[in-house]
């Protein structure tokens, strides 16, 4: 008899009920510092450690085109980064030997086995793969856990004014000919939970787990599923915003923004517009030019955008062009597909006469 029937997907079944949907909404709109604490609390719980971590029933799977933003440590002659918050300075000062071993294994292994572990390997296996004593595997894990508590320092926004508190989600970094999302919170960078439900079933049957414990496991699974959906929703929004606003992300010039409504993107992603709104509210990203922007700014008002582009087209044309030619230029150069009648109406709003009368 199947004790845990939840399928291994990121989608939450409707049968999980209204309560679960409300909780999911709360997670999406939760400040990232609180979400980070919520995830740490779950992963440090006795139940999670007992049933998932120790028995390798759950592991992480990083999202495509994502990474972790390692700003705490350098892999050169200096162990400390300038202008760090004092708490991080103190933490790193007190772990010099551990940091030396982090340098020894290199940034790739540090991310692979400690920051964003994907394989669920034991400490013995990690020690062998990295060529370091197992004692330092434990020390590095402890340091990473301590650093996670201070992650919020690096997700603090510079846009916080007038009691409006933004949170930085990630840096959008160049990678080859494209971009990647480098999350400031390691709990986001690790991606989703992959749960081996069959192994969990076998473990429960083998250990003769009582009904009360099974209820607790089910409750924990629901939390993990909610976190998975929350993380994936945020990530897929970021990836699609990068795709939609590629020219702007590349240049940092607001003139390169394309019209995009929240409703339009939500429809394309198959999510509720309210869900998208909660996911982007009061959240920011760093773009390659070094500027911090709000996620909401990537949704310029379509009408205002069209008016601005129309004005730009008319100002750049020395020849007198018809509304049909304007329509063609708007579509071909700017991806603005509107009717000739709409072009005429907008032109009249700008108090610009028709081509034959200019």
Short mmCIF file of C-alpha atoms in Angstrom, two decimals:
data_model
loop_
_atom_site.label_atom_id
_atom_site.label_comp_id
_atom_site.label_asym_id
_atom_site.label_seq_id
_atom_site.Cartn_x
_atom_site.Cartn_y
_atom_site.Cartn_z
CA UNK A 1 0.00 0.00 0.00
CA UNK A 2 1.39 3.39 -0.98
CA UNK A 3 1.81 5.62 2.06
CA UNK A 4 3.08 8.69 0.21
CA UNK A 5 1.28 9.12 -3.10
CA UNK A 6 2.60 12.58 -4.09
CA UNK A 7 4.27 12.41 -7.50
CA UNK A 8 7.81 13.67 -7.95
CA UNK A 9 7.04 16.89 -9.82
CA UNK A 10 7.15 20.60 -9.15
CA UNK A 11 3.41 20.91 -9.54
CA UNK A 12 1.15 20.75 -6.52
CA UNK A 13 -2.05 18.78 -7.11
CA UNK A 14 -5.39 20.51 -6.59
CA UNK A 15 -6.22 17.85 -4.01
CA UNK A 16 -3.71 19.37 -1.61
CA UNK A 17 -6.42 21.92 -0.87
CA UNK A 18 -7.01 25.62 -0.43
CA UNK A 19 -4.81 25.80 2.66
CA UNK A 20 -1.77 24.68 0.73
CA UNK A 21 -2.46 27.24 -2.03
CA UNK A 22 -2.72 30.02 0.55
CA UNK A 23 0.54 28.93 2.15
CA UNK A 24 2.18 28.88 -1.28
CA UNK A 25 1.01 32.44 -1.91
CA UNK A 26 2.44 33.48 1.43
CA UNK A 27 5.81 31.96 0.52
CA UNK A 28 5.95 33.81 -2.80
CA UNK A 29 5.30 37.18 -1.18
CA UNK A 30 7.49 36.48 1.86
CA UNK A 31 10.63 38.65 2.18
CA UNK A 32 13.59 36.60 0.97
CA UNK A 33 15.30 36.82 4.35
CA UNK A 34 12.26 35.17 5.93
CA UNK A 35 12.08 32.57 3.16
CA UNK A 36 15.77 31.83 3.71
CA UNK A 37 15.16 31.36 7.44
CA UNK A 38 12.13 29.16 6.73
CA UNK A 39 14.20 26.89 4.46
CA UNK A 40 17.09 26.69 6.96
CA UNK A 41 14.69 25.81 9.76
CA UNK A 42 13.26 22.94 7.71
CA UNK A 43 16.65 21.62 6.59
CA UNK A 44 17.99 21.72 10.14
CA UNK A 45 14.95 19.98 11.59
CA UNK A 46 15.39 16.54 13.13
CA UNK A 47 12.84 15.03 10.75
CA UNK A 48 14.56 16.36 7.61
CA UNK A 49 17.99 15.23 8.77
CA UNK A 50 16.72 11.81 9.84
CA UNK A 51 14.64 10.88 6.81
CA UNK A 52 16.14 12.86 4.00
CA UNK A 53 19.71 13.97 4.53
CA UNK A 54 21.14 10.93 6.31
CA UNK A 55 19.41 8.42 4.03
CA UNK A 56 19.98 10.44 0.83
CA UNK A 57 16.27 10.45 0.09
CA UNK A 58 16.45 14.07 -1.01
CA UNK A 59 19.07 15.94 -2.99
CA UNK A 60 19.31 19.29 -4.74
CA UNK A 61 18.98 19.97 -8.44
CA UNK A 62 20.16 23.38 -9.56
CA UNK A 63 18.00 25.20 -12.10
CA UNK A 64 19.29 25.68 -15.64
CA UNK A 65 21.24 28.90 -16.26
CA UNK A 66 21.71 29.50 -12.54
CA UNK A 67 24.61 29.75 -10.13
CA UNK A 68 25.49 30.94 -6.67
CA UNK A 69 26.95 34.37 -6.07
CA UNK A 70 30.17 33.72 -4.12
CA UNK A 71 31.16 37.13 -2.83
CA UNK A 72 32.29 36.07 0.63
CA UNK A 73 35.59 34.44 -0.30
CA UNK A 74 38.49 35.04 -2.65
CA UNK A 75 40.69 32.31 -4.06
CA UNK A 76 43.88 34.37 -4.17
CA UNK A 77 46.28 35.70 -1.55
CA UNK A 78 43.55 37.45 0.44
CA UNK A 79 41.02 35.54 2.50
CA UNK A 80 38.80 38.54 3.12
CA UNK A 81 36.92 40.78 0.77
CA UNK A 82 37.07 44.51 1.38
CA UNK A 83 34.00 46.29 2.70
CA UNK A 84 32.40 43.17 4.08
CA UNK A 85 29.92 43.51 6.93
CA UNK A 86 31.78 43.12 10.26
CA UNK A 87 29.95 39.88 11.08
CA UNK A 88 31.36 38.24 7.94
CA UNK A 89 34.82 39.68 8.56
CA UNK A 90 34.80 38.13 12.03
CA UNK A 91 33.49 34.79 10.76
CA UNK A 92 36.18 34.50 8.11
CA UNK A 93 38.94 35.70 10.43
CA UNK A 94 38.07 32.88 12.82
CA UNK A 95 38.14 30.23 10.08
CA UNK A 96 41.47 30.87 8.36
CA UNK A 97 42.50 27.19 8.23
CA UNK A 98 39.15 26.21 6.75
CA UNK A 99 39.45 28.95 4.13
CA UNK A 100 42.89 27.66 3.15
CA UNK A 101 41.33 24.28 2.38
CA UNK A 102 38.57 26.00 0.40
CA UNK A 103 41.27 27.67 -1.68
CA UNK A 104 43.00 24.34 -2.07
CA UNK A 105 39.96 22.59 -3.55
CA UNK A 106 39.20 25.59 -5.81
CA UNK A 107 35.98 27.49 -6.58
CA UNK A 108 34.50 24.79 -8.84
CA UNK A 109 34.71 22.03 -6.23
CA UNK A 110 33.62 24.45 -3.51
CA UNK A 111 30.41 25.18 -5.41
CA UNK A 112 29.88 21.58 -6.54
CA UNK A 113 30.30 19.85 -3.19
CA UNK A 114 29.45 22.54 -0.63
CA UNK A 115 27.58 25.57 -1.96
CA UNK A 116 25.29 23.81 -4.43
CA UNK A 117 25.66 20.06 -3.79
CA UNK A 118 23.72 17.97 -6.27
CA UNK A 119 24.76 14.38 -5.78
CA UNK A 120 23.98 13.82 -2.10
CA UNK A 121 27.46 12.40 -1.51
CA UNK A 122 28.69 11.42 1.94
CA UNK A 123 31.41 13.37 3.74
CA UNK A 124 33.84 10.50 3.07
CA UNK A 125 33.11 10.65 -0.66
CA UNK A 126 33.49 14.44 -0.73
CA UNK A 127 36.78 14.25 1.18
CA UNK A 128 38.12 11.72 -1.34
CA UNK A 129 36.92 13.71 -4.37
CA UNK A 130 38.47 16.95 -3.06
CA UNK A 131 41.62 15.37 -1.62
CA UNK A 132 41.19 16.83 1.86
CA UNK A 133 40.77 15.33 5.36
CA UNK A 134 37.19 14.51 6.32
CA UNK A 135 37.51 16.81 9.34
CA UNK A 136 37.81 19.77 6.98
CA UNK A 137 34.75 18.64 5.03
CA UNK A 138 32.83 19.02 8.28
CA UNK A 139 34.48 22.41 8.95
CA UNK A 140 33.68 23.71 5.46
CA UNK A 141 30.07 22.58 5.78
CA UNK A 142 29.81 24.35 9.14
CA UNK A 143 31.30 27.53 7.65
CA UNK A 144 28.85 27.43 4.72
CA UNK A 145 25.96 27.01 7.17
CA UNK A 146 27.21 29.96 9.25
CA UNK A 147 27.60 32.05 6.10
CA UNK A 148 24.04 31.21 5.08
CA UNK A 149 22.80 33.00 8.17
CA UNK A 150 24.55 36.14 6.88
CA UNK A 151 23.40 35.82 3.26
CA UNK A 152 20.88 38.61 3.80
CA UNK A 153 23.72 41.16 3.89
CA UNK A 154 24.35 40.56 0.20
CA UNK A 155 20.69 40.65 -0.78
CA UNK A 156 20.11 44.05 0.82
CA UNK A 157 18.97 46.54 -1.79
CA UNK A 158 20.47 49.98 -2.36
CA UNK A 159 17.02 51.17 -3.50
CA UNK A 160 15.49 51.15 -0.02
CA UNK A 161 13.98 54.61 0.47
CA UNK A 162 11.02 56.04 2.36
CA UNK A 163 10.48 52.84 4.36
CA UNK A 164 10.09 50.79 1.16
CA UNK A 165 12.28 47.73 1.64
CA UNK A 166 13.44 45.98 -1.52
CA UNK A 167 15.39 42.71 -1.60
CA UNK A 168 18.00 41.79 -4.21
CA UNK A 169 17.28 38.36 -5.63
CA UNK A 170 20.25 37.81 -7.91
CA UNK A 171 22.90 39.24 -10.18
CA UNK A 172 22.42 38.69 -13.90
CA UNK A 173 25.92 37.81 -15.10
CA UNK A 174 27.30 37.34 -18.58
CA UNK A 175 28.12 33.76 -19.53
CA UNK A 176 29.50 33.23 -23.02
CA UNK A 177 27.02 34.75 -25.43
CA UNK A 178 24.23 34.71 -22.86
CA UNK A 179 23.41 35.34 -19.24
CA UNK A 180 23.03 33.35 -16.04
CA UNK A 181 21.17 34.04 -12.81
CA UNK A 182 23.55 34.17 -9.83
CA UNK A 183 21.44 34.01 -6.69
CA UNK A 184 22.56 35.90 -3.62
CA UNK A 185 20.89 33.43 -1.27
CA UNK A 186 22.46 30.00 -1.38
CA UNK A 187 19.10 28.47 -0.45
CA UNK A 188 17.82 29.68 -3.84
CA UNK A 189 21.00 28.80 -5.73
CA UNK A 190 20.74 25.16 -4.67
CA UNK A 191 17.58 24.82 -6.73
CA UNK A 192 14.77 22.39 -6.11
CA UNK A 193 14.52 19.30 -3.95
CA UNK A 194 14.55 15.98 -5.78
CA UNK A 195 12.74 13.53 -3.53
CA UNK A 196 13.07 9.78 -4.00
CA UNK A 197 9.56 8.79 -2.97
CA UNK A 198 10.15 5.09 -3.64
CA UNK A 199 13.17 5.04 -1.34
CA UNK A 200 11.21 6.91 1.31
CA UNK A 201 8.40 4.34 1.06
CA UNK A 202 10.86 1.49 1.50
CA UNK A 203 12.50 3.21 4.46
CA UNK A 204 9.16 3.78 6.20
CA UNK A 205 8.09 0.15 5.72
CA UNK A 206 11.48 -1.24 6.74
CA UNK A 207 11.65 0.85 9.91
CA UNK A 208 7.96 0.26 10.77
CA UNK A 209 7.34 3.98 11.18
CA UNK A 210 4.20 4.74 13.22
CA UNK A 211 1.19 6.73 11.95
CA UNK A 212 2.07 9.85 13.93
CA UNK A 213 5.52 9.98 12.35
CA UNK A 214 4.03 9.41 8.88
CA UNK A 215 1.75 12.43 9.37
CA UNK A 216 4.79 14.54 10.22
CA UNK A 217 6.59 13.27 7.12
CA UNK A 218 3.60 14.16 4.94
CA UNK A 219 3.51 17.66 6.40
CA UNK A 220 7.23 18.05 5.73
CA UNK A 221 6.81 16.85 2.14
CA UNK A 222 4.12 19.48 1.54
CA UNK A 223 6.50 22.17 2.78
CA UNK A 224 9.23 20.92 0.46
CA UNK A 225 6.77 20.91 -2.45
CA UNK A 226 5.71 24.47 -1.68
CA UNK A 227 9.33 25.60 -1.55
CA UNK A 228 9.98 23.86 -4.87
CA UNK A 229 7.08 25.65 -6.56
CA UNK A 230 8.10 28.97 -5.01
CA UNK A 231 11.70 28.64 -6.23
CA UNK A 232 10.74 27.44 -9.69
CA UNK A 233 8.16 30.20 -10.13
CA UNK A 234 10.72 32.86 -9.27
CA UNK A 235 13.39 31.30 -11.48
CA UNK A 236 11.19 30.85 -14.54
CA UNK A 237 10.03 34.47 -14.22
CA UNK A 238 13.65 35.68 -14.12
CA UNK A 239 14.68 33.52 -17.08
CA UNK A 240 11.75 34.72 -19.18
CA UNK A 241 12.35 38.36 -18.23
CA UNK A 242 15.96 38.00 -19.39
CA UNK A 243 14.72 36.53 -22.68
CA UNK A 244 12.05 39.21 -23.17
CA UNK A 245 14.28 42.15 -22.20
CA UNK A 246 17.54 40.78 -23.59
CA UNK A 247 18.55 44.03 -25.33
CA UNK A 248 18.05 46.06 -22.15
CA UNK A 249 19.85 43.52 -19.93
CA UNK A 250 22.74 43.63 -22.39
CA UNK A 251 22.97 47.42 -22.70
CA UNK A 252 21.52 48.76 -19.47
CA UNK A 253 19.81 51.43 -21.57
CA UNK A 254 16.16 51.88 -20.64
CA UNK A 255 15.44 52.87 -24.24
CA UNK A 256 15.98 49.20 -25.13
CA UNK A 257 13.09 48.01 -22.96
CA UNK A 258 10.29 46.31 -24.86
CA UNK A 259 6.63 46.57 -23.89
CA UNK A 260 5.58 43.77 -21.56
CA UNK A 261 2.67 43.47 -19.18
CA UNK A 262 2.54 41.25 -16.12
CA UNK A 263 -0.70 39.76 -17.42
CA UNK A 264 0.93 38.89 -20.76
CA UNK A 265 3.91 37.14 -19.18
CA UNK A 266 1.72 35.33 -16.64
CA UNK A 267 -0.42 33.99 -19.51
CA UNK A 268 2.65 32.79 -21.40
CA UNK A 269 4.00 31.03 -18.29
CA UNK A 270 0.64 29.51 -17.42
CA UNK A 271 0.45 31.10 -13.98
CA UNK A 272 -2.02 33.43 -12.30
CA UNK A 273 -1.17 37.15 -12.75
CA UNK A 274 -1.53 37.57 -8.98
CA UNK A 275 1.14 34.89 -8.51
CA UNK A 276 3.54 36.75 -10.79
CA UNK A 277 2.78 40.03 -9.03
CA UNK A 278 3.62 38.53 -5.64
CA UNK A 279 6.82 36.97 -6.97
CA UNK A 280 8.26 40.26 -8.28
CA UNK A 281 6.94 42.65 -5.62
CA UNK A 282 9.70 44.68 -3.92
CA UNK A 283 12.42 42.53 -5.50
CA UNK A 284 15.41 43.67 -7.52
CA UNK A 285 18.30 42.31 -9.57
CA UNK A 286 21.76 43.55 -10.49
CA UNK A 287 22.37 43.70 -14.25
CA UNK A 288 25.77 43.46 -16.01
CA UNK A 289 26.26 47.24 -16.30
CA UNK A 290 26.33 47.39 -12.48
CA UNK A 291 22.90 48.96 -12.03
CA UNK A 292 20.34 47.60 -9.60
CA UNK A 293 16.80 47.60 -10.99
CA UNK A 294 13.41 46.52 -9.72
CA UNK A 295 11.79 43.52 -11.38
CA UNK A 296 8.71 45.65 -11.85
CA UNK A 297 10.69 48.07 -14.05
CA UNK A 298 11.05 45.26 -16.61
CA UNK A 299 7.32 45.60 -17.29
CA UNK A 300 7.05 49.01 -19.00
CA UNK A 301 3.54 50.24 -19.73
CA UNK A 302 2.79 49.01 -23.27
CA UNK A 303 0.86 52.13 -24.28
CA UNK A 304 3.52 54.55 -23.01
CA UNK A 305 6.17 52.46 -24.73
CA UNK A 306 4.33 52.51 -28.05
CA UNK A 307 3.86 56.26 -27.85
CA UNK A 308 7.56 56.76 -27.11
CA UNK A 309 8.63 54.50 -29.99
CA UNK A 310 6.22 56.18 -32.40
CA UNK A 311 7.61 59.57 -31.44
CA UNK A 312 11.14 58.23 -31.92
CA UNK A 313 10.32 56.88 -35.39
CA UNK A 314 8.75 60.16 -36.51
CA UNK A 315 11.64 62.24 -35.16
CA UNK A 316 14.23 60.07 -36.91
CA UNK A 317 12.54 60.29 -40.32
CA UNK A 318 13.49 63.18 -42.55
CA UNK A 319 11.09 62.00 -45.25
CA UNK A 320 7.35 62.28 -44.94
CA UNK A 321 6.11 58.75 -44.33
CA UNK A 322 2.62 57.37 -44.27
CA UNK A 323 0.93 55.64 -41.36
CA UNK A 324 1.34 52.33 -43.20
CA UNK A 325 5.13 52.83 -43.42
CA UNK A 326 5.20 53.82 -39.75
CA UNK A 327 3.27 50.65 -38.92
CA UNK A 328 5.84 48.57 -40.83
CA UNK A 329 8.80 50.24 -39.09
CA UNK A 330 7.25 49.77 -35.65
CA UNK A 331 6.77 46.08 -36.34
CA UNK A 332 10.09 45.38 -38.07
CA UNK A 333 12.46 47.36 -35.86
CA UNK A 334 10.76 47.42 -32.46
CA UNK A 335 8.45 44.41 -32.47
CA UNK A 336 5.43 46.66 -31.89
CA UNK A 337 2.53 45.13 -33.80
CA UNK A 338 -0.41 47.54 -33.98
CA UNK A 339 -2.97 48.40 -36.64
CA UNK A 340 -2.65 51.35 -39.01
CA UNK A 341 -5.73 52.89 -37.37
CA UNK A 342 -4.01 52.70 -33.96
CA UNK A 343 -0.94 54.37 -35.47
CA UNK A 344 -3.15 57.19 -36.76
CA UNK A 345 -4.89 57.63 -33.39
CA UNK A 346 -1.60 57.73 -31.48
CA UNK A 347 -0.11 60.15 -34.00
CA UNK A 348 -3.07 62.49 -33.53
CA UNK A 349 -2.61 62.29 -29.74
CA UNK A 350 0.96 63.50 -30.28
CA UNK A 351 -0.50 66.34 -32.37
CA UNK A 352 1.51 65.24 -35.41
CA UNK A 353 -0.25 65.60 -38.78
CA UNK A 354 -0.55 62.80 -41.33
CA UNK A 355 2.35 62.21 -43.72
CA UNK A 356 0.73 64.04 -46.61
CA UNK A 357 0.12 67.12 -44.46
CA UNK A 358 3.52 67.34 -42.76
#
